[in-house]
Coordinates of C-alpha atoms in Angstrom, one line a residue:
M19 CA 28.1 -1.0 16.9
V20 CA 29.3 -5.0 17.3
L21 CA 33.2 -5.6 17.8
A22 CA 34.5 -9.0 16.6
G23 CA 37.3 -11.1 17.6
S24 CA 38.6 -12.2 13.9
T25 CA 38.0 -11.8 10.6
A26 CA 36.4 -15.6 10.7
D27 CA 34.2 -14.8 13.6
H28 CA 32.9 -11.5 12.3
A29 CA 32.0 -13.1 8.7
A30 CA 30.5 -16.1 10.4
A31 CA 28.4 -13.5 12.7
E32 CA 27.4 -11.4 9.6
Q33 CA 26.1 -14.8 7.9
Q34 CA 24.0 -15.3 11.1
P35 CA 20.4 -13.2 11.8
S36 CA 20.9 -10.9 14.0
S37 CA 19.4 -11.8 17.4
P38 CA 17.1 -9.7 19.6
A39 CA 19.9 -8.9 21.9
D40 CA 21.9 -7.1 18.7
L41 CA 18.7 -5.4 17.8
E42 CA 18.4 -3.8 21.1
G43 CA 22.3 -2.5 20.5
G44 CA 23.8 -4.8 22.7
D45 CA 27.9 -5.0 22.9
H46 CA 30.4 -7.5 22.7
P47 CA 34.2 -7.5 23.4
S48 CA 36.7 -7.6 20.9
S49 CA 40.5 -9.1 21.0
S50 CA 41.5 -8.0 17.9
S51 CA 44.8 -6.5 16.9
C52 CA 43.0 -3.9 15.0
P53 CA 40.8 -1.1 17.3
L54 CA 37.7 -1.9 15.2
S55 CA 36.2 -4.5 13.4
V56 CA 34.4 -3.2 9.9
T57 CA 33.2 -5.0 7.0
D58 CA 33.8 -2.5 4.4
R59 CA 37.0 -2.7 2.2
T60 CA 37.2 1.2 2.6
H61 CA 37.5 1.2 6.1
R62 CA 39.4 -1.5 6.5
H63 CA 42.2 -0.1 4.3
A64 CA 42.2 3.0 6.7
C65 CA 42.5 1.2 9.9
V66 CA 45.4 -0.5 8.2
D67 CA 47.3 2.6 7.1
A68 CA 46.5 4.3 10.9
Y69 CA 48.2 0.8 12.5
K70 CA 51.2 1.6 10.3
R71 CA 51.7 4.9 11.7
I72 CA 51.5 3.3 14.8
I73 CA 54.0 0.9 14.8
G74 CA 55.9 2.9 12.3
T75 CA 56.1 0.5 9.4
S76 CA 56.4 1.7 6.0
S77 CA 55.6 -1.2 3.6
D78 CA 52.7 -3.9 3.5
S79 CA 55.3 -6.3 3.6
E80 CA 56.4 -5.5 6.8
L81 CA 52.6 -5.3 8.3
N82 CA 51.5 -8.6 6.2
P83 CA 54.6 -10.6 5.6
S84 CA 54.9 -13.3 3.1
P85 CA 53.1 -16.7 4.4
N86 CA 56.9 -18.3 4.0
S87 CA 58.8 -15.5 5.2
K88 CA 61.4 -15.9 8.1
L89 CA 60.5 -15.4 11.7
P90 CA 63.2 -13.8 14.4
G91 CA 63.7 -17.2 15.8
G92 CA 64.5 -18.5 12.5
N93 CA 61.5 -21.0 11.9
T94 CA 59.6 -20.6 8.9
R95 CA 55.9 -18.7 8.8
K96 CA 53.3 -21.2 7.7
A97 CA 50.5 -20.5 5.1
A98 CA 47.6 -18.7 6.7
E99 CA 44.3 -20.7 6.1
P100 CA 42.4 -19.0 3.6
H101 CA 39.1 -20.1 4.9
A102 CA 38.8 -16.8 7.6
D103 CA 38.3 -14.6 4.8
T104 CA 36.4 -16.7 2.1
A105 CA 32.8 -15.6 3.8
D106 CA 33.8 -12.3 4.1
S107 CA 35.1 -11.8 0.7
Q108 CA 32.1 -13.3 -0.7
R109 CA 29.9 -10.7 1.0
D110 CA 31.9 -8.1 -0.1
R111 CA 31.5 -9.3 -3.7
E112 CA 27.7 -9.4 -3.0
E113 CA 27.3 -6.1 -1.5
K114 CA 29.2 -4.4 -4.8
H115 CA 27.0 -6.5 -7.1
L116 CA 23.7 -5.2 -5.1
R117 CA 25.2 -1.5 -5.3
A118 CA 26.0 -1.8 -8.7
S119 CA 22.7 -3.1 -9.6
S120 CA 20.9 -0.3 -7.7
S121 CA 22.9 2.6 -8.9
T122 CA 22.7 1.3 -12.7
A123 CA 18.7 1.2 -12.0
L124 CA 19.1 4.6 -10.3
D125 CA 21.1 5.9 -12.9
L126 CA 18.7 5.1 -15.6
I127 CA 15.8 7.0 -14.1
R128 CA 18.2 9.8 -12.6
P129 CA 17.8 12.2 -15.8
L130 CA 14.2 12.3 -15.5
A131 CA 13.7 12.1 -12.1
S132 CA 15.8 14.9 -11.4
R133 CA 13.9 17.3 -13.6
M134 CA 10.4 16.2 -12.0
P135 CA 8.9 19.3 -10.2
S136 CA 8.3 18.8 -6.8
V137 CA 6.5 20.6 -3.7
R138 CA 8.9 22.2 -1.5
R139 CA 8.4 21.5 2.3
P140 CA 7.4 24.4 4.1
D141 CA 9.9 25.9 6.4
R142 CA 7.4 25.8 9.5
E143 CA 4.4 24.3 10.4
V144 CA 1.2 25.2 8.3
S145 CA -1.3 26.3 10.6
F146 CA -4.4 24.2 11.0
H147 CA -6.8 26.3 9.0
H148 CA -4.7 26.6 6.0
R149 CA -4.0 23.0 6.1
A150 CA -8.0 22.2 6.2
L151 CA -8.1 24.7 3.2
Y152 CA -5.7 22.3 1.0
T153 CA -7.2 19.3 2.0
G154 CA -10.5 20.5 0.9
L155 CA -9.2 21.9 -2.6
S156 CA -7.4 18.9 -3.0
V157 CA -10.4 17.0 -2.7
S158 CA -13.0 19.4 -4.6
I159 CA -10.3 19.5 -7.3
F160 CA -10.4 15.4 -7.8
M161 CA -13.8 15.0 -7.4
V162 CA -14.6 17.8 -10.3
C163 CA -11.8 15.8 -12.6
S164 CA -14.2 12.4 -11.8
H165 CA -17.1 14.1 -13.4
L166 CA -15.5 15.9 -16.5
P167 CA -16.2 13.8 -19.7
L168 CA -12.9 13.1 -21.7
Y169 CA -12.8 14.9 -25.1
G170 CA -13.4 12.7 -28.1
V171 CA -15.0 9.6 -26.6
R172 CA -18.8 8.4 -28.0
Y173 CA -20.5 7.2 -25.2
A174 CA -23.1 5.7 -27.1
S175 CA -20.0 3.4 -28.5
M176 CA -18.6 2.3 -24.9
G177 CA -19.7 -1.2 -24.0
A178 CA -19.5 -2.9 -21.2
D179 CA -17.0 -1.9 -18.6
P180 CA -14.4 -4.5 -18.3
L181 CA -12.6 -2.5 -15.3
Y182 CA -16.0 -2.7 -13.2
W183 CA -14.6 -4.7 -10.5
L184 CA -11.5 -2.6 -9.8
R185 CA -12.9 0.9 -9.9
S186 CA -14.0 0.9 -6.0
I187 CA -10.4 0.7 -5.3
L188 CA -8.9 3.0 -8.2
S189 CA -11.5 5.6 -7.1
S190 CA -12.2 5.4 -10.9
N191 CA -15.0 6.9 -12.8
R192 CA -15.3 5.3 -16.6
G193 CA -15.4 8.2 -19.4
T194 CA -13.9 10.9 -17.1
L195 CA -10.8 12.4 -16.2
M196 CA -10.6 10.1 -13.7
E197 CA -10.5 7.2 -15.6
L198 CA -7.3 5.8 -14.1
G199 CA -8.2 6.9 -11.2
V200 CA -5.3 6.9 -8.4
G201 CA -4.1 3.5 -9.6
P202 CA -0.8 4.7 -11.5
V203 CA 0.0 6.2 -8.3
V204 CA -1.0 3.0 -6.2
T205 CA 1.2 0.9 -8.8
A206 CA 4.5 2.7 -8.6
G207 CA 4.5 3.2 -4.8
T208 CA 3.4 -0.7 -4.4
L209 CA 6.5 -1.3 -7.0
F210 CA 8.9 0.9 -5.1
Q211 CA 8.0 -0.3 -1.7
L212 CA 8.6 -4.3 -2.9
A213 CA 12.1 -3.0 -4.6
S214 CA 13.0 -1.4 -1.7
T215 CA 12.6 -4.2 0.6
S216 CA 14.0 -6.8 -1.9
G217 CA 17.3 -4.6 -1.9
L218 CA 16.7 -3.8 -5.4
L219 CA 16.8 0.0 -5.1
R220 CA 18.4 1.6 -1.9
F221 CA 17.6 4.6 -0.9
D222 CA 19.0 6.6 2.7
H223 CA 16.0 8.4 3.4
N224 CA 18.5 10.4 5.6
V225 CA 20.0 12.1 2.9
R226 CA 18.1 14.5 1.3
E227 CA 19.3 14.2 -2.5
D228 CA 18.5 10.4 -2.0
R229 CA 14.9 11.1 -0.7
D230 CA 14.4 13.3 -3.7
L231 CA 15.4 11.0 -6.0
A232 CA 13.3 8.6 -4.8
D233 CA 10.3 10.7 -5.1
G234 CA 11.0 11.9 -8.5
A235 CA 11.6 8.5 -9.5
R236 CA 8.5 7.1 -8.2
K237 CA 6.4 10.3 -10.1
V238 CA 8.3 9.1 -13.3
L239 CA 7.2 5.4 -12.9
A240 CA 3.4 6.9 -11.9
L241 CA 3.3 8.9 -15.6
V242 CA 5.1 6.0 -17.4
I243 CA 2.1 3.2 -16.0
A244 CA -0.1 6.0 -16.8
L245 CA 0.9 6.3 -20.6
G246 CA 1.0 2.6 -20.9
E247 CA -2.8 2.5 -19.6
A248 CA -4.1 4.7 -21.4
A249 CA -2.7 3.6 -24.9
A250 CA -4.0 0.4 -23.8
H251 CA -7.4 1.7 -23.2
V252 CA -7.7 3.5 -26.3
L253 CA -5.8 0.3 -29.0
L254 CA -8.1 -2.4 -26.9
G255 CA -11.2 -0.5 -28.2
M256 CA -12.3 0.4 -24.8
Y257 CA -13.7 4.3 -26.1
G258 CA -14.9 2.5 -29.4
P259 CA -13.6 0.6 -32.4
H260 CA -13.6 4.2 -34.4
V261 CA -12.1 6.7 -32.0
G262 CA -9.3 7.9 -34.9
A263 CA -5.7 9.1 -34.4
L264 CA -6.2 12.3 -33.6
N265 CA -8.7 11.5 -30.7
G266 CA -6.7 8.4 -29.2
V267 CA -3.8 11.0 -29.1
L268 CA -6.1 13.9 -27.1
I269 CA -7.6 10.8 -25.2
V270 CA -4.1 9.8 -23.8
L271 CA -2.8 13.0 -23.0
Q272 CA -6.0 13.9 -21.4
L273 CA -5.5 10.9 -18.9
I274 CA -1.7 11.7 -18.2
S275 CA -2.3 14.9 -17.5
A276 CA -5.2 13.7 -14.7
T277 CA -2.7 11.4 -13.4
A278 CA -0.2 14.0 -13.2
V279 CA -2.6 16.3 -10.9
V280 CA -3.5 13.1 -8.5
V281 CA 0.6 12.7 -8.4
Y282 CA 0.5 16.6 -7.4
L283 CA -2.2 16.7 -5.3
D284 CA -0.6 13.7 -3.2
D285 CA 2.8 15.6 -3.1
V286 CA 0.9 18.6 -1.5
L287 CA -0.7 16.6 1.2
E288 CA 2.5 14.6 2.1
K289 CA 4.5 17.6 2.3
G290 CA 3.1 18.7 4.9
Y291 CA 0.3 21.0 3.4
G292 CA -2.6 18.5 4.5
L293 CA -4.1 17.6 7.5
K294 CA -2.6 15.1 9.5
G295 CA -4.9 12.2 9.1
S296 CA -4.7 12.7 5.4
S297 CA -1.0 12.3 4.9
S298 CA -1.7 10.2 1.6
A299 CA -4.2 11.8 -1.0
I300 CA -5.2 8.2 -2.3
S301 CA -6.9 7.3 0.9
L302 CA -8.7 10.3 0.9
F303 CA -9.5 10.4 -2.6
S304 CA -11.2 6.8 -2.1
A305 CA -13.1 7.9 1.1
A306 CA -14.3 11.0 -1.0
N307 CA -15.3 8.8 -4.2
T308 CA -17.2 6.2 -2.1
C309 CA -18.7 8.9 0.1
G310 CA -20.1 10.7 -2.9
K311 CA -21.8 7.7 -4.1
V312 CA -23.6 6.9 -0.8
F313 CA -24.6 10.4 -1.2
W314 CA -25.9 10.5 -4.5
Q315 CA -27.6 7.0 -4.4
A316 CA -29.5 8.2 -1.5
F317 CA -30.3 11.7 -2.5
S318 CA -30.4 11.7 -6.0
P319 CA -33.1 13.7 -7.8
V320 CA -32.9 11.7 -11.0
T321 CA -36.4 10.0 -11.6
V322 CA -36.1 6.1 -13.0
N323 CA -39.3 5.0 -15.3
T324 CA -40.1 1.7 -13.7
G325 CA -43.1 -1.0 -14.0
R326 CA -44.8 1.2 -11.2
G327 CA -44.1 4.8 -12.5
P328 CA -41.2 7.2 -12.5
E329 CA -39.5 6.8 -9.1
F330 CA -36.7 8.8 -7.8
E331 CA -33.2 7.2 -8.1
G332 CA -32.2 8.5 -4.2
V333 CA -34.3 6.2 -1.5
V334 CA -34.6 9.2 0.6
L335 CA -36.3 11.2 -1.8
A336 CA -38.3 8.0 -2.9
V337 CA -39.5 7.2 -0.1
A338 CA -40.6 11.0 0.6
H339 CA -42.2 11.5 -3.0
R340 CA -44.1 7.8 -2.4
A341 CA -45.8 8.9 1.0
L342 CA -46.9 12.1 0.1
T343 CA -48.0 11.1 -3.4
R344 CA -50.0 8.1 -2.8
T345 CA -53.2 7.5 -1.5
S346 CA -51.7 4.2 0.5
S347 CA -48.8 5.6 2.0
A348 CA -47.9 2.9 3.7
R349 CA -47.7 0.2 1.3
A350 CA -46.2 2.6 -1.2
V351 CA -43.2 3.3 1.0
V352 CA -43.3 -0.6 2.1
A353 CA -42.6 -1.0 -1.8
T354 CA -40.2 1.5 -2.4
L355 CA -37.9 0.5 0.6
L356 CA -37.8 -3.0 -0.8
R357 CA -37.4 -2.3 -4.4
R358 CA -35.1 -4.4 -6.2
H359 CA -33.4 -2.5 -8.8
L360 CA -32.6 0.9 -7.7
P361 CA -30.9 1.5 -4.3
N362 CA -33.5 0.6 -1.1
A363 CA -33.6 1.2 2.2
T364 CA -31.9 -2.1 3.6
N365 CA -28.5 -1.3 1.0
L366 CA -28.4 2.2 3.0
A367 CA -29.1 0.6 6.2
A368 CA -26.5 -2.0 5.6
T369 CA -24.0 0.6 4.5
F370 CA -24.0 2.5 7.5
L371 CA -24.0 -0.2 9.8
V372 CA -20.6 -1.4 8.3
L373 CA -19.4 2.0 8.4
L374 CA -20.2 1.8 12.4
A375 CA -18.4 -1.7 12.8
A376 CA -15.4 -0.9 10.6
V377 CA -14.9 2.4 12.5
Y378 CA -15.4 0.5 16.0
L379 CA -12.7 -2.0 14.9
E380 CA -10.1 0.5 13.6
G381 CA -10.5 1.9 17.6
V382 CA -9.6 -1.7 19.3
Q383 CA -6.0 -1.9 20.3
M384 CA -3.8 -2.5 22.9
L385 CA -0.6 -0.6 24.0
V386 CA 2.5 -1.9 25.0
P387 CA 4.5 0.1 27.8
L388 CA 8.1 1.4 27.1
T389 CA 10.4 3.1 29.2
S390 CA 14.1 5.2 28.2
R391 CA 17.2 3.5 28.7
D392 CA 18.9 6.4 28.8
R393 CA 16.7 9.3 30.2
R394 CA 14.9 8.1 33.5
G395 CA 11.1 9.0 33.7
R396 CA 10.5 9.1 30.1
R397 CA 8.0 6.7 29.3
G398 CA 5.6 6.0 26.2
T399 CA 3.8 3.0 24.1
F400 CA 3.9 1.3 21.2
P401 CA -0.1 0.7 20.1
I402 CA -0.8 -2.8 18.5
K403 CA -4.2 -2.5 16.6
L404 CA -6.7 -4.7 16.0
L405 CA -6.5 -3.8 12.4
Y406 CA -2.9 -4.1 12.5
T407 CA -2.2 -3.7 8.5
S408 CA -6.2 -1.6 8.1
T409 CA -7.5 -2.4 5.1
M410 CA -4.5 -3.6 2.7
P411 CA -5.7 -7.3 2.8
I412 CA -8.7 -6.4 1.3
V413 CA -7.2 -4.1 -1.0
L414 CA -4.3 -6.4 -2.3
Y415 CA -7.3 -9.2 -2.4
T416 CA -9.8 -7.1 -4.7
A417 CA -6.5 -6.4 -6.6
V418 CA -5.5 -9.4 -7.4
V419 CA -9.4 -10.7 -8.2
S420 CA -9.7 -7.7 -10.6
A421 CA -6.5 -8.9 -12.5
L422 CA -8.4 -12.5 -12.7
Y423 CA -11.0 -10.7 -14.2
L424 CA -9.3 -8.5 -16.5
V425 CA -6.8 -11.4 -17.8
S426 CA -10.2 -13.6 -18.0
Q427 CA -12.4 -11.4 -20.1
L428 CA -9.7 -10.8 -22.5
L429 CA -9.2 -14.7 -22.7
H430 CA -12.8 -15.7 -23.0
Y431 CA -13.5 -13.5 -25.7
S432 CA -10.6 -14.4 -27.5
R433 CA -9.7 -17.3 -30.0
L434 CA -9.2 -19.4 -27.4
G435 CA -12.3 -18.6 -25.5
G436 CA -13.6 -22.5 -25.6
T437 CA -10.4 -24.0 -24.5
L438 CA -10.5 -25.8 -20.6
L439 CA -8.1 -23.7 -19.2
V440 CA -10.5 -20.4 -20.4
R441 CA -13.1 -21.9 -19.1
L442 CA -11.7 -23.1 -16.0
L443 CA -10.4 -19.0 -15.4
G444 CA -13.7 -18.2 -15.6
V445 CA -16.7 -18.0 -18.4
W446 CA -18.6 -15.0 -18.6
A447 CA -22.3 -13.1 -19.9
E448 CA -22.8 -9.5 -21.4
A449 CA -25.1 -7.4 -18.7
S450 CA -26.3 -4.0 -19.0
H451 CA -23.4 -2.3 -16.8
A452 CA -20.2 -4.8 -17.3
A453 CA -19.8 -8.6 -18.1
V454 CA -21.0 -11.1 -15.3
P455 CA -18.9 -14.0 -14.9
V456 CA -21.3 -17.2 -14.6
G457 CA -18.9 -20.2 -14.2
G458 CA -14.9 -21.1 -13.3
L459 CA -12.8 -19.4 -10.7
A460 CA -13.8 -16.0 -11.6
Y461 CA -17.8 -16.7 -10.8
Y462 CA -16.2 -18.4 -7.4
V463 CA -14.4 -15.2 -6.1
T464 CA -17.1 -13.1 -6.7
P465 CA -20.2 -12.4 -3.9
P466 CA -22.9 -14.4 -4.2
A467 CA -26.4 -12.8 -4.2
S468 CA -27.5 -14.7 -1.3
F469 CA -26.3 -17.9 0.5
A470 CA -29.8 -19.9 0.0
G471 CA -30.0 -19.6 -3.7
D472 CA -25.8 -21.1 -4.3
P473 CA -24.7 -22.6 -0.9
V474 CA -21.9 -24.3 -2.4
H475 CA -20.7 -20.9 -4.1
A476 CA -21.3 -19.0 -1.4
L477 CA -18.9 -21.6 1.3
V478 CA -16.1 -21.4 -1.6
Y479 CA -16.3 -17.7 -1.7
V480 CA -16.3 -17.0 2.3
A481 CA -13.1 -19.6 2.6
L482 CA -11.2 -17.9 -0.2
M483 CA -12.0 -14.5 1.1
L484 CA -11.2 -15.4 5.0
A485 CA -7.7 -17.4 4.0
S486 CA -6.6 -14.7 1.3
C487 CA -6.9 -11.7 4.0
A488 CA -5.5 -13.3 6.9
L489 CA -2.1 -14.7 4.4
L490 CA -1.9 -11.2 2.5
A491 CA -2.1 -9.5 6.0
Q492 CA 1.0 -11.4 7.1
G493 CA 2.8 -10.8 4.1
W494 CA 2.1 -7.5 3.8
V495 CA 3.7 -6.9 7.5
V496 CA 6.6 -8.3 6.0
A497 CA 6.9 -6.2 3.0
S498 CA 6.1 -3.2 4.6
E499 CA 8.6 -3.8 7.7
S500 CA 6.5 -3.5 10.2
S501 CA 7.1 -7.0 11.8
A502 CA 8.3 -7.5 14.8
R503 CA 12.0 -7.9 14.4
D504 CA 11.4 -4.4 12.3
V505 CA 9.3 -2.6 15.2
A506 CA 11.9 -4.1 17.8
R507 CA 14.9 -2.6 15.9
R508 CA 13.1 0.7 15.5
I509 CA 12.0 0.9 19.5
A510 CA 16.0 -0.1 20.3
D511 CA 17.1 2.9 17.9
Q512 CA 15.4 5.2 20.0
R513 CA 17.0 3.8 23.3
M514 CA 13.6 2.5 24.3
G515 CA 12.3 -0.9 25.7
L516 CA 9.8 -3.0 28.0
P517 CA 10.2 -1.4 31.6
G518 CA 12.3 -3.7 34.3
R519 CA 13.3 -6.3 31.4
R520 CA 16.3 -7.3 29.5
D521 CA 17.2 -5.6 25.9
G522 CA 15.9 -8.8 24.0
A523 CA 12.5 -9.2 26.1
T524 CA 11.0 -6.3 23.8
Y525 CA 11.0 -8.4 20.4
A526 CA 10.1 -11.5 22.1
E527 CA 6.8 -9.4 23.4
L528 CA 5.9 -8.0 20.0
R529 CA 6.3 -11.4 18.4
R530 CA 3.6 -12.9 20.7
Y531 CA 1.1 -10.2 19.5
I532 CA 1.8 -8.6 16.3
P533 CA 1.7 -12.0 14.0
T534 CA -1.5 -12.6 15.9
A535 CA -2.7 -9.0 15.3
A536 CA -2.2 -9.3 11.5
A537 CA -4.0 -12.4 10.8
L538 CA -6.6 -11.6 13.0
G539 CA -7.2 -8.2 11.5
G540 CA -7.2 -9.7 8.1
L541 CA -9.9 -12.2 9.2
C542 CA -12.0 -9.2 10.4
V543 CA -11.6 -7.1 7.3
G544 CA -12.5 -10.1 5.3
A545 CA -15.7 -11.4 7.3
L546 CA -17.0 -7.6 7.3
T547 CA -16.2 -7.0 3.6
I548 CA -18.6 -10.4 3.3
F549 CA -21.2 -9.1 5.5
A550 CA -20.9 -5.5 3.3
D551 CA -21.3 -7.7 0.0
M552 CA -24.0 -10.1 1.2
T553 CA -26.3 -7.3 2.3
G554 CA -25.6 -5.0 -0.6
V555 CA -24.2 -1.9 0.6
I556 CA -24.1 0.9 -1.6
G557 CA -20.8 1.0 -3.7
T558 CA -19.1 -2.1 -2.7
G559 CA -17.5 -3.9 0.6
T560 CA -13.5 -2.6 -0.2
G561 CA -14.9 0.9 -0.9
I562 CA -16.8 0.9 2.0
M563 CA -14.1 -0.4 4.3
L564 CA -11.5 2.3 2.6
A565 CA -13.7 5.0 3.3
A566 CA -14.5 4.1 7.0
T567 CA -10.6 4.0 7.7
A568 CA -9.9 7.2 6.2
V569 CA -13.0 8.9 7.6
Y570 CA -11.8 7.4 10.9
N571 CA -7.9 8.6 10.7
L572 CA -9.0 12.1 9.9
V573 CA -11.6 12.7 12.3
K574 CA -9.2 11.4 15.1
S575 CA -6.2 13.6 13.9
V576 CA -8.7 16.3 13.8
E577 CA -9.5 15.6 17.8
K578 CA -6.2 15.9 18.2
E579 CA -5.3 19.2 16.6
D580 CA -8.3 20.4 18.2
E581 CA -7.4 19.6 21.8
A582 CA -3.6 21.3 21.0
L583 CA -4.9 24.6 20.2
Y584 CA -6.7 24.7 23.5
I585 CA -3.2 23.1 25.7

């Protein structure tokens, strides 16, 4: 707690940013007549009342005489300067306004949020085997929903997929119950994170009532977003122009129900019933969806009729079939390994190479040593990973690019399709699976087929990807409250610090490494994604990066728990 010498000094100190010493919990002497200098008006009145009882005054006029009242010596008291209380009163008004705005927003969602079902946290720690079982069941339910077709949809009437470029990060499959994937849950969580960081919504996570309210409000927002997206899918004709009113309502209800399933599967894993490396179902579902696609395109038994006869879609089965059935097996195997229109061995090898590189980068870190300020001999470390923001830069970049794709396509196929601004955003051409950008900004943020084919396109794409990932990584550090100042404050709250250094040295030391790690990690993630897109990995570079990170964290947590069983 910081003690102030006067009201004016205290107001000035409040307007200035906290110094590193303040973050480490330093104290300052006080010369105030009141025992403590407080900022909250209620506490100030309580302090004044206590002071009245101590000195025996019975009225406010005795404690706070008028500016022109007579002093005992006969002199007239001069009017007090109003400047001392100006900053303090202004700050109080701003705090009250923020609290009122936050309370208004919370009051609007409180009736629904308080009635949302919730998974109760376990009274004691769930055993490892039960948590593994719950995690496996959650993934199985999600994968089953990802392959169940929507009732009332005519797949022959569905055209090119406008959300094709967004499905890798949403873990969604077109025409299934998981059409929306984890999109509504991710969007709701991101909006709450931004609102909490900016001060629009204020929750005390140490208070159970506020924590439950925030949890319920997040669920309500996810379902509302799912309702809006499902209605937009039907009204914009993504399932054909002749869906019908009844089928349209049924489709919307199915998509909202699937989103509710995702919300509560995430709740189960987050409340302590899942493996510790899978505390978020979102990353786990993304990894399961990507790994499922890789496995399917490696071992798919579906046959495709090509110019050289029927071939297996799965590259492993195709190579084995060619080697066993053709007389010139060597030439047939080479042709299958390098085939163009189906997954080949180069794509499969590049996929595993990117997975290994991502796992290696995820394990690179430096440890900052810490010691306790109160308990001698208590030590710890704070790890600063090379991928400090993990895969968030590429996720945010892909979300922005996908939004650009969606807006550009809507404008391109509208009446404004021939205007200059729309053509600068993107020019599109129809393909078998989706519309493909052939010009404009949307074309240059799309990975090229090769460097040699269009070097200008390749250079612009690489520059935009690397610069965006570095900037987004640094921005996410601030938005997620994981900057050097935030980490130093949390370390100081635990009464920890650098060994043999003053209190303010923790912030200065972290400031040397965290911004650099965030920017360099963003560059590494961007570069690895570029390599994945250029070599044609199975799936997308973003999906492979998400899967690698999620699987790595899950494996490390299982190893730690396995070691704990034998200690």
